[in-house]
Tab-separated table of C-alpha atoms and ligand atoms in Angstrom:
chain	number	residue	atom	x	y	z
N	1	MET	CA	-60.215	80.417	-3.438
N	2	ALA	CA	-57.934	78.587	-1.011
N	3	ARG	CA	-54.599	79.218	0.626
N	4	VAL	CA	-52.224	76.479	-0.479
N	5	GLY	CA	-48.877	75.756	1.158
N	6	ILE	CA	-46.292	73.742	-0.715
N	7	PHE	CA	-43.294	71.979	0.805
N	8	GLY	CA	-40.521	71.737	-1.765
N	9	ALA	CA	-39.619	74.194	-4.520
N	10	GLY	CA	-38.412	71.472	-6.875
N	11	TRP	CA	-39.955	70.622	-10.203
N	12	VAL	CA	-43.200	69.133	-8.807
N	13	GLY	CA	-43.640	71.848	-6.164
N	14	LEU	CA	-43.066	74.719	-8.545
N	15	VAL	CA	-45.258	73.362	-11.317
N	16	THR	CA	-48.024	72.590	-8.799
N	17	GLY	CA	-47.675	75.973	-7.109
N	18	ALA	CA	-47.588	77.923	-10.365
N	19	CYS	CA	-50.657	76.100	-11.683
N	20	PHE	CA	-52.671	76.478	-8.463
N	21	ALA	CA	-51.814	80.192	-8.462
N	22	ASP	CA	-53.018	80.405	-12.052
N	23	LEU	CA	-56.305	78.833	-10.959
N	24	GLY	CA	-56.654	81.733	-8.517
N	25	HIS	CA	-55.406	80.209	-5.250
N	26	GLU	CA	-52.991	81.967	-2.883
N	27	VAL	CA	-49.819	79.885	-2.832
N	28	VAL	CA	-46.920	79.796	-0.371
N	29	ILE	CA	-43.944	77.718	-1.514
N	30	ARG	CA	-41.477	76.766	1.180
N	31	ASP	CA	-38.022	75.248	0.661
N	32	VAL	CA	-34.996	74.730	2.900
N	33	VAL	CA	-32.364	75.866	0.359
N	34	PRO	CA	-31.777	79.637	0.678
N	35	GLU	CA	-30.252	80.089	-2.822
N	36	LYS	CA	-33.278	78.439	-4.400
N	37	ILE	CA	-35.681	80.774	-2.631
N	38	GLU	CA	-33.540	83.815	-3.472
N	39	ARG	CA	-33.470	82.904	-7.164
N	40	LEU	CA	-37.215	82.313	-7.242
N	41	ARG	CA	-37.865	85.640	-5.546
N	42	ALA	CA	-35.672	87.240	-8.218
N	43	GLY	CA	-37.869	85.657	-10.900
N	44	GLU	CA	-35.439	82.910	-11.941
N	45	VAL	CA	-36.659	79.364	-12.589
N	46	PRO	CA	-34.009	76.766	-11.711
N	47	PHE	CA	-34.898	74.272	-14.500
N	48	HIS	CA	-36.183	74.168	-18.046
N	49	GLU	CA	-39.930	73.539	-18.160
N	50	PRO	CA	-42.097	75.192	-20.817
N	51	ASP	CA	-44.690	77.736	-19.564
N	52	VAL	CA	-43.568	77.662	-15.912
N	53	PRO	CA	-41.629	80.971	-16.075
N	54	GLU	CA	-44.644	82.696	-17.673
N	55	LEU	CA	-47.038	81.274	-15.069
N	56	LEU	CA	-44.816	82.317	-12.167
N	57	GLU	CA	-44.473	85.811	-13.619
N	58	ARG	CA	-48.177	86.204	-14.361
N	59	ASN	CA	-49.171	85.140	-10.844
N	60	ARG	CA	-46.472	86.942	-8.852
N	61	ASP	CA	-49.083	88.564	-6.602
N	62	ARG	CA	-50.467	85.207	-5.549
N	63	LEU	CA	-47.121	83.490	-4.905
N	64	ILE	CA	-44.874	83.717	-1.867
N	65	PHE	CA	-41.496	81.960	-1.672
N	66	THR	CA	-40.213	81.379	1.824
N	67	LEU	CA	-37.715	79.527	4.008
N	68	ASP	CA	-39.871	79.994	7.089
N	69	VAL	CA	-42.179	77.088	7.861
N	70	ASP	CA	-44.397	79.390	9.963
N	71	ASP	CA	-45.432	81.169	6.741
N	72	ILE	CA	-47.551	78.175	5.806
N	73	ALA	CA	-49.241	77.940	9.226
N	74	ASP	CA	-52.475	79.534	8.018
N	75	CYS	CA	-52.751	77.474	4.809
N	76	GLU	CA	-55.775	75.220	4.415
N	77	PHE	CA	-53.822	72.720	2.299
N	78	LEU	CA	-50.246	71.620	2.867
N	79	PHE	CA	-48.888	69.872	-0.222
N	80	VAL	CA	-45.838	67.656	0.206
N	81	CYS	CA	-43.756	67.950	-2.963
N	82	VAL	CA	-40.338	66.819	-1.752
N	83	ASP	CA	-38.286	64.217	-3.581
N	84	THR	CA	-38.246	60.545	-2.620
N	85	PRO	CA	-35.016	59.282	-4.225
N	86	PRO	CA	-34.036	55.620	-4.199
N	87	THR	CA	-31.941	54.358	-1.323
N	88	TYR	CA	-29.114	51.863	-1.824
N	89	SER	CA	-31.639	49.033	-1.453
N	90	GLY	CA	-33.921	50.487	-4.127
N	91	ASP	CA	-36.612	51.433	-1.604
N	92	ALA	CA	-37.873	55.014	-1.672
N	93	ASP	CA	-36.079	57.340	0.741
N	94	LEU	CA	-38.860	59.023	2.709
N	95	SER	CA	-36.611	61.056	4.992
N	96	ARG	CA	-37.620	64.371	3.436
N	97	VAL	CA	-41.303	63.476	3.733
N	98	TRP	CA	-40.852	62.746	7.428
N	99	THR	CA	-38.917	65.965	7.917
N	100	VAL	CA	-41.962	67.832	6.613
N	101	VAL	CA	-44.233	66.015	9.065
N	102	ASP	CA	-41.784	66.725	11.909
N	103	GLU	CA	-41.512	70.403	10.994
N	104	LEU	CA	-45.224	71.157	10.732
N	105	PRO	CA	-45.916	74.282	12.787
N	106	GLU	CA	-48.886	74.775	15.100
N	107	LEU	CA	-51.960	74.462	12.919
N	108	ASP	CA	-55.510	75.609	13.630
N	109	GLY	CA	-58.804	74.526	12.110
N	110	ARG	CA	-58.679	71.492	9.799
N	111	PRO	CA	-55.808	71.896	7.388
N	112	ILE	CA	-55.173	68.929	5.110
N	113	LEU	CA	-51.733	67.466	4.479
N	114	VAL	CA	-51.736	66.390	0.807
N	115	MET	CA	-49.109	63.960	-0.492
N	116	LYS	CA	-47.962	64.718	-4.060
N	117	SER	CA	-44.564	63.053	-3.692
N	118	THR	CA	-44.457	59.480	-4.999
N	119	VAL	CA	-44.436	57.170	-1.975
N	120	PRO	CA	-44.769	53.423	-1.309
N	121	VAL	CA	-48.221	52.025	-0.586
N	122	GLY	CA	-48.821	52.224	3.151
N	123	THR	CA	-47.060	55.574	3.629
N	124	GLY	CA	-50.344	57.419	4.231
N	125	ASP	CA	-51.244	55.016	7.032
N	126	LYS	CA	-47.875	55.630	8.687
N	127	ILE	CA	-48.141	59.393	8.325
N	128	ARG	CA	-51.687	59.391	9.709
N	129	HIS	CA	-50.330	57.560	12.747
N	130	GLY	CA	-47.383	59.980	12.974
N	131	LEU	CA	-49.704	63.001	12.873
N	132	ASP	CA	-51.864	61.522	15.609
N	133	LEU	CA	-48.808	60.867	17.772
N	134	ARG	CA	-47.734	64.486	17.341
N	135	GLY	CA	-51.101	65.692	18.586
N	136	LEU	CA	-52.172	66.667	15.064
N	137	SER	CA	-55.295	64.485	14.849
N	138	HIS	CA	-57.213	67.527	13.632
N	139	VAL	CA	-55.005	67.682	10.494
N	140	GLY	CA	-56.568	65.784	7.576
N	141	TYR	CA	-54.530	63.636	5.216
N	142	ALA	CA	-54.959	62.902	1.501
N	143	SER	CA	-52.926	61.254	-1.237
N	144	ASN	CA	-53.123	63.204	-4.493
N	145	PRO	CA	-50.423	61.790	-6.795
N	146	GLU	CA	-49.053	63.788	-9.702
N	147	PHE	CA	-49.153	62.511	-13.273
N	148	LEU	CA	-47.168	65.322	-14.843
N	149	ALA	CA	-44.660	64.529	-17.559
N	150	GLU	CA	-41.591	66.749	-17.851
N	151	GLY	CA	-41.725	69.117	-20.782
N	152	ASN	CA	-45.546	68.956	-20.748
N	153	ALA	CA	-46.187	69.511	-17.081
N	154	VAL	CA	-48.321	72.662	-17.253
N	155	ARG	CA	-50.540	71.209	-19.953
N	156	ASP	CA	-50.839	67.933	-17.998
N	157	PHE	CA	-51.857	69.874	-14.876
N	158	MET	CA	-54.399	72.059	-16.649
N	159	HIS	CA	-55.883	69.217	-18.754
N	160	PRO	CA	-55.549	66.136	-16.569
N	161	ASP	CA	-56.810	62.714	-17.665
N	162	ARG	CA	-57.903	62.333	-14.044
N	163	VAL	CA	-57.304	63.709	-10.573
N	164	VAL	CA	-56.792	60.896	-8.057
N	165	ILE	CA	-57.637	61.607	-4.420
N	166	GLY	CA	-57.299	59.060	-1.651
N	167	ALA	CA	-58.390	60.182	1.803
N	168	PHE	CA	-59.354	58.782	5.195
N	169	ASP	CA	-62.273	61.188	5.376
N	170	ASP	CA	-64.776	61.994	2.592
N	171	ALA	CA	-64.924	65.677	3.541
N	172	ASP	CA	-61.138	65.939	3.105
N	173	ALA	CA	-61.375	64.314	-0.328
N	174	ASP	CA	-64.104	66.772	-1.355
N	175	ALA	CA	-62.052	69.726	-0.111
N	176	VAL	CA	-59.006	68.638	-2.147
N	177	ALA	CA	-61.212	68.013	-5.196
N	178	ALA	CA	-62.581	71.556	-4.898
N	179	LEU	CA	-59.055	72.924	-5.476
N	180	TYR	CA	-59.272	71.564	-9.013
N	181	ALA	CA	-62.802	72.906	-9.612
N	182	GLY	CA	-61.523	75.255	-12.300
N	183	LEU	CA	-60.422	72.304	-14.417
N	184	ASP	CA	-62.436	69.929	-16.531
N	185	ALA	CA	-61.148	66.922	-14.617
N	186	ARG	CA	-62.546	63.528	-13.807
N	187	VAL	CA	-61.939	62.840	-10.129
N	188	VAL	CA	-61.165	59.317	-8.912
N	189	SER	CA	-61.886	59.133	-5.167
N	190	CYS	CA	-60.578	56.151	-3.268
N	191	ASP	CA	-58.815	54.988	-0.139
N	192	VAL	CA	-55.269	56.219	0.518
N	193	ASN	CA	-53.529	52.903	-0.250
N	194	SER	CA	-55.226	52.625	-3.627
N	195	ALA	CA	-54.324	56.215	-4.568
N	196	GLU	CA	-50.691	55.460	-3.748
N	197	MET	CA	-50.835	52.291	-5.838
N	198	ILE	CA	-52.519	54.037	-8.807
N	199	LYS	CA	-49.468	56.250	-9.175
N	200	LEU	CA	-46.981	53.373	-9.021
N	201	ALA	CA	-49.063	51.120	-11.263
N	202	ALA	CA	-49.592	53.820	-13.903
N	203	ASN	CA	-45.855	54.437	-14.201
N	204	ALA	CA	-45.096	50.706	-14.173
N	205	PHE	CA	-47.605	50.121	-16.948
N	206	LEU	CA	-46.132	52.908	-19.080
N	207	MET	CA	-42.657	51.397	-18.614
N	208	THR	CA	-44.013	47.968	-19.465
N	209	ARG	CA	-45.325	49.301	-22.767
N	210	ILE	CA	-41.935	50.839	-23.546
N	211	SER	CA	-39.958	47.687	-22.745
N	212	PHE	CA	-42.536	45.624	-24.640
N	213	ILE	CA	-42.248	47.679	-27.817
N	214	ASN	CA	-38.455	47.726	-27.455
N	215	GLU	CA	-38.400	43.940	-27.376
N	216	ILE	CA	-40.749	43.830	-30.371
N	217	ALA	CA	-38.283	46.214	-32.091
N	218	ASN	CA	-35.409	43.856	-31.366
N	219	VAL	CA	-37.372	40.967	-32.840
N	220	CYS	CA	-38.298	43.173	-35.829
N	221	GLU	CA	-34.582	43.643	-36.476
N	222	VAL	CA	-33.913	39.943	-36.770
N	223	THR	CA	-37.057	39.177	-38.719
N	224	GLY	CA	-37.117	42.094	-41.155
N	225	ALA	CA	-40.191	43.955	-39.865
N	226	ASP	CA	-40.404	47.697	-39.143
N	227	VAL	CA	-41.388	48.554	-35.566
N	228	VAL	CA	-42.693	52.000	-36.486
N	229	LYS	CA	-45.326	50.431	-38.730
N	230	VAL	CA	-45.919	47.651	-36.214
N	231	ALA	CA	-46.561	50.187	-33.430
N	232	GLU	CA	-48.924	52.111	-35.692
N	233	GLY	CA	-50.883	48.990	-36.536
N	234	VAL	CA	-50.976	47.780	-32.942
N	235	GLY	CA	-51.804	51.185	-31.462
N	236	LEU	CA	-54.871	51.670	-33.644
N	237	ASP	CA	-56.608	48.903	-31.710
N	238	HIS	CA	-58.832	50.942	-29.381
N	239	ARG	CA	-58.142	48.453	-26.585
N	240	LEU	CA	-54.432	49.202	-26.803
N	241	GLY	CA	-54.093	52.831	-27.913
N	242	PRO	CA	-51.098	54.508	-29.572
N	243	HIS	CA	-49.218	55.951	-26.616
N	244	PHE	CA	-45.893	54.787	-25.203
N	245	LEU	CA	-45.212	52.545	-28.141
N	246	ARG	CA	-42.199	54.457	-29.442
N	247	ALA	CA	-39.266	52.077	-29.597
N	248	GLY	CA	-35.876	53.524	-28.781
N	249	ILE	CA	-32.855	53.234	-26.545
N	250	GLY	CA	-34.883	52.945	-23.363
N	251	TYR	CA	-36.567	55.116	-20.796
N	252	GLY	CA	-34.785	57.314	-18.267
N	253	GLY	CA	-35.640	60.311	-16.121
N	254	SER	CA	-36.259	61.056	-12.493
N	255	CYS	CA	-39.391	58.926	-12.230
N	256	PHE	CA	-39.530	55.660	-14.171
N	257	PRO	CA	-36.218	54.126	-13.056
N	258	LYS	CA	-36.749	55.095	-9.419
N	259	ASP	CA	-40.455	54.246	-9.284
N	260	SER	CA	-39.986	50.848	-10.918
N	261	LEU	CA	-37.331	49.924	-8.364
N	262	ALA	CA	-39.472	51.247	-5.519
N	263	LEU	CA	-42.478	49.170	-6.644
N	264	LYS	CA	-40.307	46.096	-7.148
N	265	GLN	CA	-38.885	46.464	-3.638
N	266	LEU	CA	-42.305	47.260	-2.175
N	267	ALA	CA	-43.533	43.936	-3.566
N	268	SER	CA	-40.388	42.094	-2.398
N	269	ASN	CA	-40.689	43.544	1.091
N	270	SER	CA	-44.182	42.101	1.201
N	271	GLY	CA	-42.905	38.703	0.060
N	272	TYR	CA	-43.998	38.942	-3.564
N	273	HIS	CA	-41.618	38.600	-6.519
N	274	PHE	CA	-42.883	40.970	-9.224
N	275	GLN	CA	-41.418	39.057	-12.175
N	276	LEU	CA	-42.900	41.130	-14.975
N	277	LEU	CA	-41.602	44.389	-13.540
N	278	SER	CA	-38.147	42.855	-13.016
N	279	ALA	CA	-38.094	41.928	-16.699
N	280	VAL	CA	-39.234	45.411	-17.727
N	281	ILE	CA	-36.311	46.918	-15.807
N	282	GLU	CA	-33.784	44.456	-17.247
N	283	VAL	CA	-34.987	44.933	-20.823
N	284	ASN	CA	-34.523	48.680	-20.381
N	285	GLU	CA	-30.955	48.264	-19.109
N	286	LEU	CA	-30.031	46.104	-22.094
N	287	GLN	CA	-31.773	48.421	-24.540
N	288	LYS	CA	-29.504	51.339	-23.632
N	289	ARG	CA	-26.500	49.218	-24.577
N	290	ARG	CA	-27.724	47.973	-27.950
N	291	VAL	CA	-26.360	51.027	-29.763
N	292	ILE	CA	-22.840	49.736	-29.078
N	293	GLY	CA	-23.589	46.588	-31.081
N	294	LYS	CA	-24.949	48.643	-33.962
N	295	LEU	CA	-21.851	50.842	-34.034
N	296	THR	CA	-19.537	47.836	-33.906
N	297	LYS	CA	-21.427	46.205	-36.748
N	298	HIS	CA	-20.561	49.129	-39.017
N	299	LEU	CA	-17.233	50.293	-37.616
N	300	GLY	CA	-15.605	47.217	-36.128
N	301	PRO	CA	-13.861	47.711	-32.765
N	302	LEU	CA	-14.620	51.176	-31.423
N	303	ARG	CA	-11.155	51.966	-30.015
N	304	GLY	CA	-10.164	55.393	-31.350
N	305	LYS	CA	-13.437	55.811	-33.278
N	306	LYS	CA	-15.092	59.212	-32.952
N	307	VAL	CA	-18.736	59.076	-31.975
N	308	ALA	CA	-21.065	62.092	-31.769
N	309	LEU	CA	-23.868	61.787	-29.207
N	310	LEU	CA	-26.702	64.074	-30.252
N	311	GLY	CA	-28.977	64.909	-27.342
N	312	LEU	CA	-28.152	64.268	-23.695
N	313	ALA	CA	-31.391	64.967	-21.779
N	314	PHE	CA	-33.492	61.887	-20.989
N	315	LYS	CA	-36.144	63.253	-23.351
N	316	PRO	CA	-36.732	66.458	-25.354
N	317	ASN	CA	-37.993	69.733	-23.877
N	318	THR	CA	-36.223	69.220	-20.596
N	319	ASP	CA	-32.699	69.766	-19.303
N	320	ASP	CA	-33.037	66.802	-16.965
N	321	MET	CA	-30.109	64.379	-17.079
N	322	ARG	CA	-31.280	62.090	-14.319
N	323	GLU	CA	-30.932	58.448	-15.402
N	324	ALA	CA	-30.587	59.607	-19.014
N	325	PRO	CA	-29.656	56.776	-21.400
N	326	SER	CA	-26.923	59.119	-22.713
N	327	ILE	CA	-24.958	58.530	-19.499
N	328	VAL	CA	-24.860	54.754	-19.916
N	329	LEU	CA	-24.134	55.084	-23.617
N	330	ALA	CA	-21.274	57.512	-23.063
N	331	SER	CA	-19.787	55.306	-20.351
N	332	ARG	CA	-19.954	52.229	-22.565
N	333	LEU	CA	-18.393	54.081	-25.498
N	334	LEU	CA	-15.527	55.373	-23.364
N	335	ALA	CA	-15.002	51.882	-21.996
N	336	GLU	CA	-14.692	50.636	-25.579
N	337	GLY	CA	-12.024	53.272	-26.212
N	338	ALA	CA	-14.130	55.536	-28.422
N	339	VAL	CA	-13.683	59.307	-28.521
N	340	VAL	CA	-17.010	60.841	-27.513
N	341	ARG	CA	-18.248	64.314	-28.372
N	342	ALA	CA	-21.746	65.337	-27.288
N	343	TRP	CA	-24.239	68.084	-27.991
N	344	ASP	CA	-27.555	69.063	-26.432
N	345	PRO	CA	-29.543	72.245	-27.119
N	346	VAL	CA	-30.649	72.792	-23.515
N	347	VAL	CA	-28.629	70.772	-20.999
N	348	ALA	CA	-26.239	73.142	-19.240
N	349	ASP	CA	-25.181	70.810	-16.453
N	350	PRO	CA	-24.283	67.380	-17.856
N	351	GLY	CA	-24.716	65.879	-14.382
N	352	ASN	CA	-23.355	62.351	-14.196
N	353	LEU	CA	-22.024	62.287	-17.751
N	354	PRO	CA	-18.624	60.611	-17.422
N	355	ARG	CA	-15.511	62.730	-17.559
N	356	GLY	CA	-13.861	62.323	-20.901
N	357	VAL	CA	-16.905	63.317	-22.937
N	358	GLU	CA	-16.373	66.608	-24.709
N	359	VAL	CA	-19.604	68.642	-24.715
N	360	VAL	CA	-19.744	71.064	-27.664
N	361	ASP	CA	-22.062	73.908	-28.659
N	362	SER	CA	-23.357	72.820	-32.044
N	363	VAL	CA	-24.353	69.734	-33.986
N	364	LEU	CA	-21.694	70.559	-36.571
N	365	ASP	CA	-18.975	70.668	-33.922
N	366	ALA	CA	-20.154	67.320	-32.588
N	367	VAL	CA	-20.141	65.547	-35.960
N	368	ASP	CA	-16.907	67.099	-37.223
N	369	GLY	CA	-14.645	64.186	-38.170
N	370	ALA	CA	-17.043	61.702	-36.529
N	371	ASP	CA	-17.203	58.068	-37.577
N	372	ALA	CA	-20.829	57.941	-36.468
N	373	ALA	CA	-23.586	60.213	-35.182
N	374	VAL	CA	-26.026	58.754	-32.661
N	375	ILE	CA	-29.399	60.398	-32.032
N	376	VAL	CA	-29.892	59.897	-28.304
N	377	THR	CA	-32.696	62.406	-27.646
N	378	GLU	CA	-35.319	63.229	-30.254
N	379	TRP	CA	-34.851	67.004	-30.201
N	380	ALA	CA	-36.717	68.764	-33.031
N	381	ASP	CA	-33.400	70.468	-33.953
N	382	LEU	CA	-32.162	67.093	-35.195
N	383	ARG	CA	-34.912	66.537	-37.747
N	384	ASP	CA	-32.729	68.015	-40.497
N	385	LEU	CA	-29.592	66.150	-39.411
N	386	ALA	CA	-29.273	64.306	-42.730
N	387	ARG	CA	-28.014	67.274	-44.718
N	388	GLU	CA	-25.011	67.875	-46.933
N	389	GLU	CA	-22.885	69.888	-44.500
N	390	VAL	CA	-23.263	67.192	-41.850
N	391	ARG	CA	-22.378	64.447	-44.314
N	392	ASP	CA	-19.340	66.403	-45.509
N	393	ALA	CA	-18.175	67.074	-41.944
N	394	MET	CA	-18.278	63.431	-40.925
N	395	ALA	CA	-15.497	60.929	-41.542
N	396	ASN	CA	-18.159	58.270	-42.144
N	397	PRO	CA	-21.736	59.113	-43.106
N	398	LEU	CA	-23.245	56.833	-40.450
N	399	ILE	CA	-26.349	57.785	-38.464
N	400	ILE	CA	-27.619	55.558	-35.673
N	401	ASP	CA	-31.084	56.850	-34.880
N	402	GLY	CA	-31.744	55.794	-31.287
N	403	ARG	CA	-35.213	57.373	-31.304
N	404	ASN	CA	-36.435	56.597	-34.827
N	405	LEU	CA	-36.681	60.342	-35.381
N	406	LEU	CA	-35.718	60.396	-39.044
N	407	ASP	CA	-37.240	59.007	-42.232
N	408	PRO	CA	-34.849	56.227	-43.312
N	409	VAL	CA	-35.637	56.677	-47.029
N	410	ALA	CA	-34.913	60.415	-46.958
N	411	VAL	CA	-31.738	59.914	-44.904
N	412	ARG	CA	-30.380	57.257	-47.267
N	413	ALA	CA	-31.258	59.495	-50.253
N	414	GLU	CA	-28.871	62.087	-48.755
N	415	GLY	CA	-26.043	59.551	-48.908
N	416	PHE	CA	-26.041	58.390	-45.307
N	417	VAL	CA	-25.917	54.887	-43.946
N	418	TYR	CA	-28.869	54.707	-41.571
N	419	GLU	CA	-29.805	52.407	-38.781
N	420	GLY	CA	-32.704	52.978	-36.400
N	421	ILE	CA	-34.198	50.803	-33.667
N	422	GLY	CA	-36.312	47.934	-34.968
N	423	ARG	CA	-36.258	49.192	-38.530
N	424	ARG	CA	-35.429	47.218	-41.613
N	425	THR	CA	-31.882	47.579	-42.913
N	426	VAL	CA	-31.286	47.584	-46.666
N	427	ALA	CA	-28.462	46.218	-48.802
N	428	THR	CA	-26.961	49.695	-49.281
N	429	ASP	CA	-26.545	50.187	-45.517
N	430	VAL	CA	-22.792	49.659	-45.655
N	431	LEU	CA	-20.121	52.275	-45.310
N	432	PRO	CA	-18.110	53.254	-48.417
N	433	GLU	CA	-15.011	51.231	-49.343
N	434	THR	CA	-12.748	54.046	-48.170
N	435	HIS	CA	-13.696	53.273	-44.615
N	436	GLU	CA	-10.746	51.555	-42.956
N	437	ARG	CA	-11.760	48.825	-40.590
N	438	GLU	CA	-9.458	47.818	-37.837
N	439	PRO	CA	-8.818	44.080	-37.787
N	440	GLU	CA	-11.152	42.103	-35.589
N	441	PRO	CA	-9.392	41.135	-32.331
N	442	GLU	CA	-8.141	37.555	-32.304
N	443	LEU	CA	-10.114	35.193	-30.146
N	444	HIS	CA	-8.106	32.888	-27.917
I	1	UGA	C1	-43.427	60.089	-16.345
I	1	UGA	C2	-44.928	59.850	-16.611
I	1	UGA	O1	-45.190	59.928	-18.015
I	1	UGA	C3	-45.776	60.876	-15.869
I	1	UGA	O2	-47.154	60.583	-16.040
I	1	UGA	C4	-45.421	60.832	-14.376
I	1	UGA	O3	-46.161	61.788	-13.642
I	1	UGA	C5	-43.945	61.112	-14.204
I	1	UGA	O4	-43.180	60.112	-14.930
I	1	UGA	C6	-43.654	61.050	-12.739
I	1	UGA	O5	-43.763	59.967	-12.141
I	1	UGA	O6	-43.435	62.106	-12.124
I	1	UGA	P1	-41.572	61.717	-17.388
I	1	UGA	O7	-40.573	60.881	-16.661
I	1	UGA	O8	-41.468	63.182	-17.272
I	1	UGA	O9	-43.071	61.347	-16.915
I	1	UGA	O10	-41.446	61.403	-18.919
I	1	UGA	P2	-42.161	60.495	-20.028
I	1	UGA	O11	-42.659	61.360	-21.106
I	1	UGA	O12	-43.123	59.552	-19.434
I	1	UGA	O13	-40.898	59.698	-20.600
I	1	UGA	C7	-40.140	58.840	-19.771
I	1	UGA	C8	-39.118	58.114	-20.592
I	1	UGA	O14	-39.731	57.154	-21.442
I	1	UGA	C9	-38.268	59.001	-21.496
I	1	UGA	O15	-36.921	58.613	-21.398
I	1	UGA	C10	-38.815	58.738	-22.877
I	1	UGA	O16	-37.844	58.900	-23.884
I	1	UGA	C11	-39.227	57.275	-22.759
I	1	UGA	N1	-40.285	56.864	-23.705
I	1	UGA	C12	-41.532	57.400	-23.607
I	1	UGA	C13	-40.001	55.924	-24.668
I	1	UGA	O17	-38.864	55.407	-24.765
I	1	UGA	N2	-40.995	55.535	-25.529
I	1	UGA	C14	-42.251	56.024	-25.460
I	1	UGA	O18	-43.109	55.622	-26.261
I	1	UGA	C15	-42.519	56.993	-24.481
């Protein structure tokens, strides 16, 4: 068993550390934020991620949380798990990565610096050079990107589709691979640049699938097809597969938006215009806004209309609000003059949600008197949304299902007007006569 040091007690660092500890390794997690370390020492986990609290608790004896960089000096592996947020230009901000390199203490033997943070292609080369300049030529370097999805991270770590390891030295690659020996994992060994690109390309491809199916959904709407059936039929082709073909109101989160921009800028910086990726990003931006058109279709101008946003997190089973489509949607609704009430079962800190949105504690509070309810995140709690008490509470029985969570037939049978994304509308999808439409604004 190895001694593993981890720089960064964020989501990636903690999941990685907890899982390595569960595999039997001794793990030292170092962060620069004192409150974070204090909370972790007290057994608190600063975010919502299934199974992580249990893993940290179960492996307490093998986990050390520290502020002191010298505590990782005797580790054989030094994992970099700091964030690489986008800069104003869209490039990845590597300042925290470089701080780690600058802060490395005196190291004996042949420890290996392992990059888990998502970085542009070419970063490993630069860090190798930086290590050499600092007199740390004896420190190995490897790129070992993470492919963990929020809400599923522990399962993804323990049952990986692959472990990618790019190294300058075969012995370093073998040593990193040995850390995962307890897992049934296929290892892809390659050069450092390729490992860095595998991470960016995998995310870009997943986003491409999402924007592709969202555009198919939009075409389904104007041609009378149902994207859920289309995705099923397409995904059964073994060359295509069923994953990431769920149409909706677009992707968000801490990774896809930032990584797509970083890859686009990486290509631009090298003189290449990555047209397909640019389109993927643009389609996603437009997709978040399409709900406004659907609401207007049923309600007319949205000024003064009450809209319930159900779900705020960028996806279920996480409390992460970073780049969540709910933020764009709420901003657009407020700009149209709508009154916005929102509910989420887990999100405690609504982050960048615009001021003016009232966040309430229950679905019933959110839909009370609402002209429309919009499913923004496909939380399991919303599966029974189309029930009598919800219908009775609403001013208009209108559900816009931004994640195609519900069965349209069952929802309509409960007396709701239903509209999903890329799903066929039916003749009865009109609000009752009692609904008062405001006059359309005059065009000059
Ligand atoms: C993503 C990747 O799935 C991970 O493999 C990767 O390691 C991670 O980014 C990262 O780079 O760290 P994550 O952002 O946690 O993971 O979430 P996903 O499950 O991939 O979902 C991303 C977004 O796509 C969500 O907003 C989700 O609602 C949306 N999505 C996903 C769709 O709209 N349709 C789909 O079919 C699938």
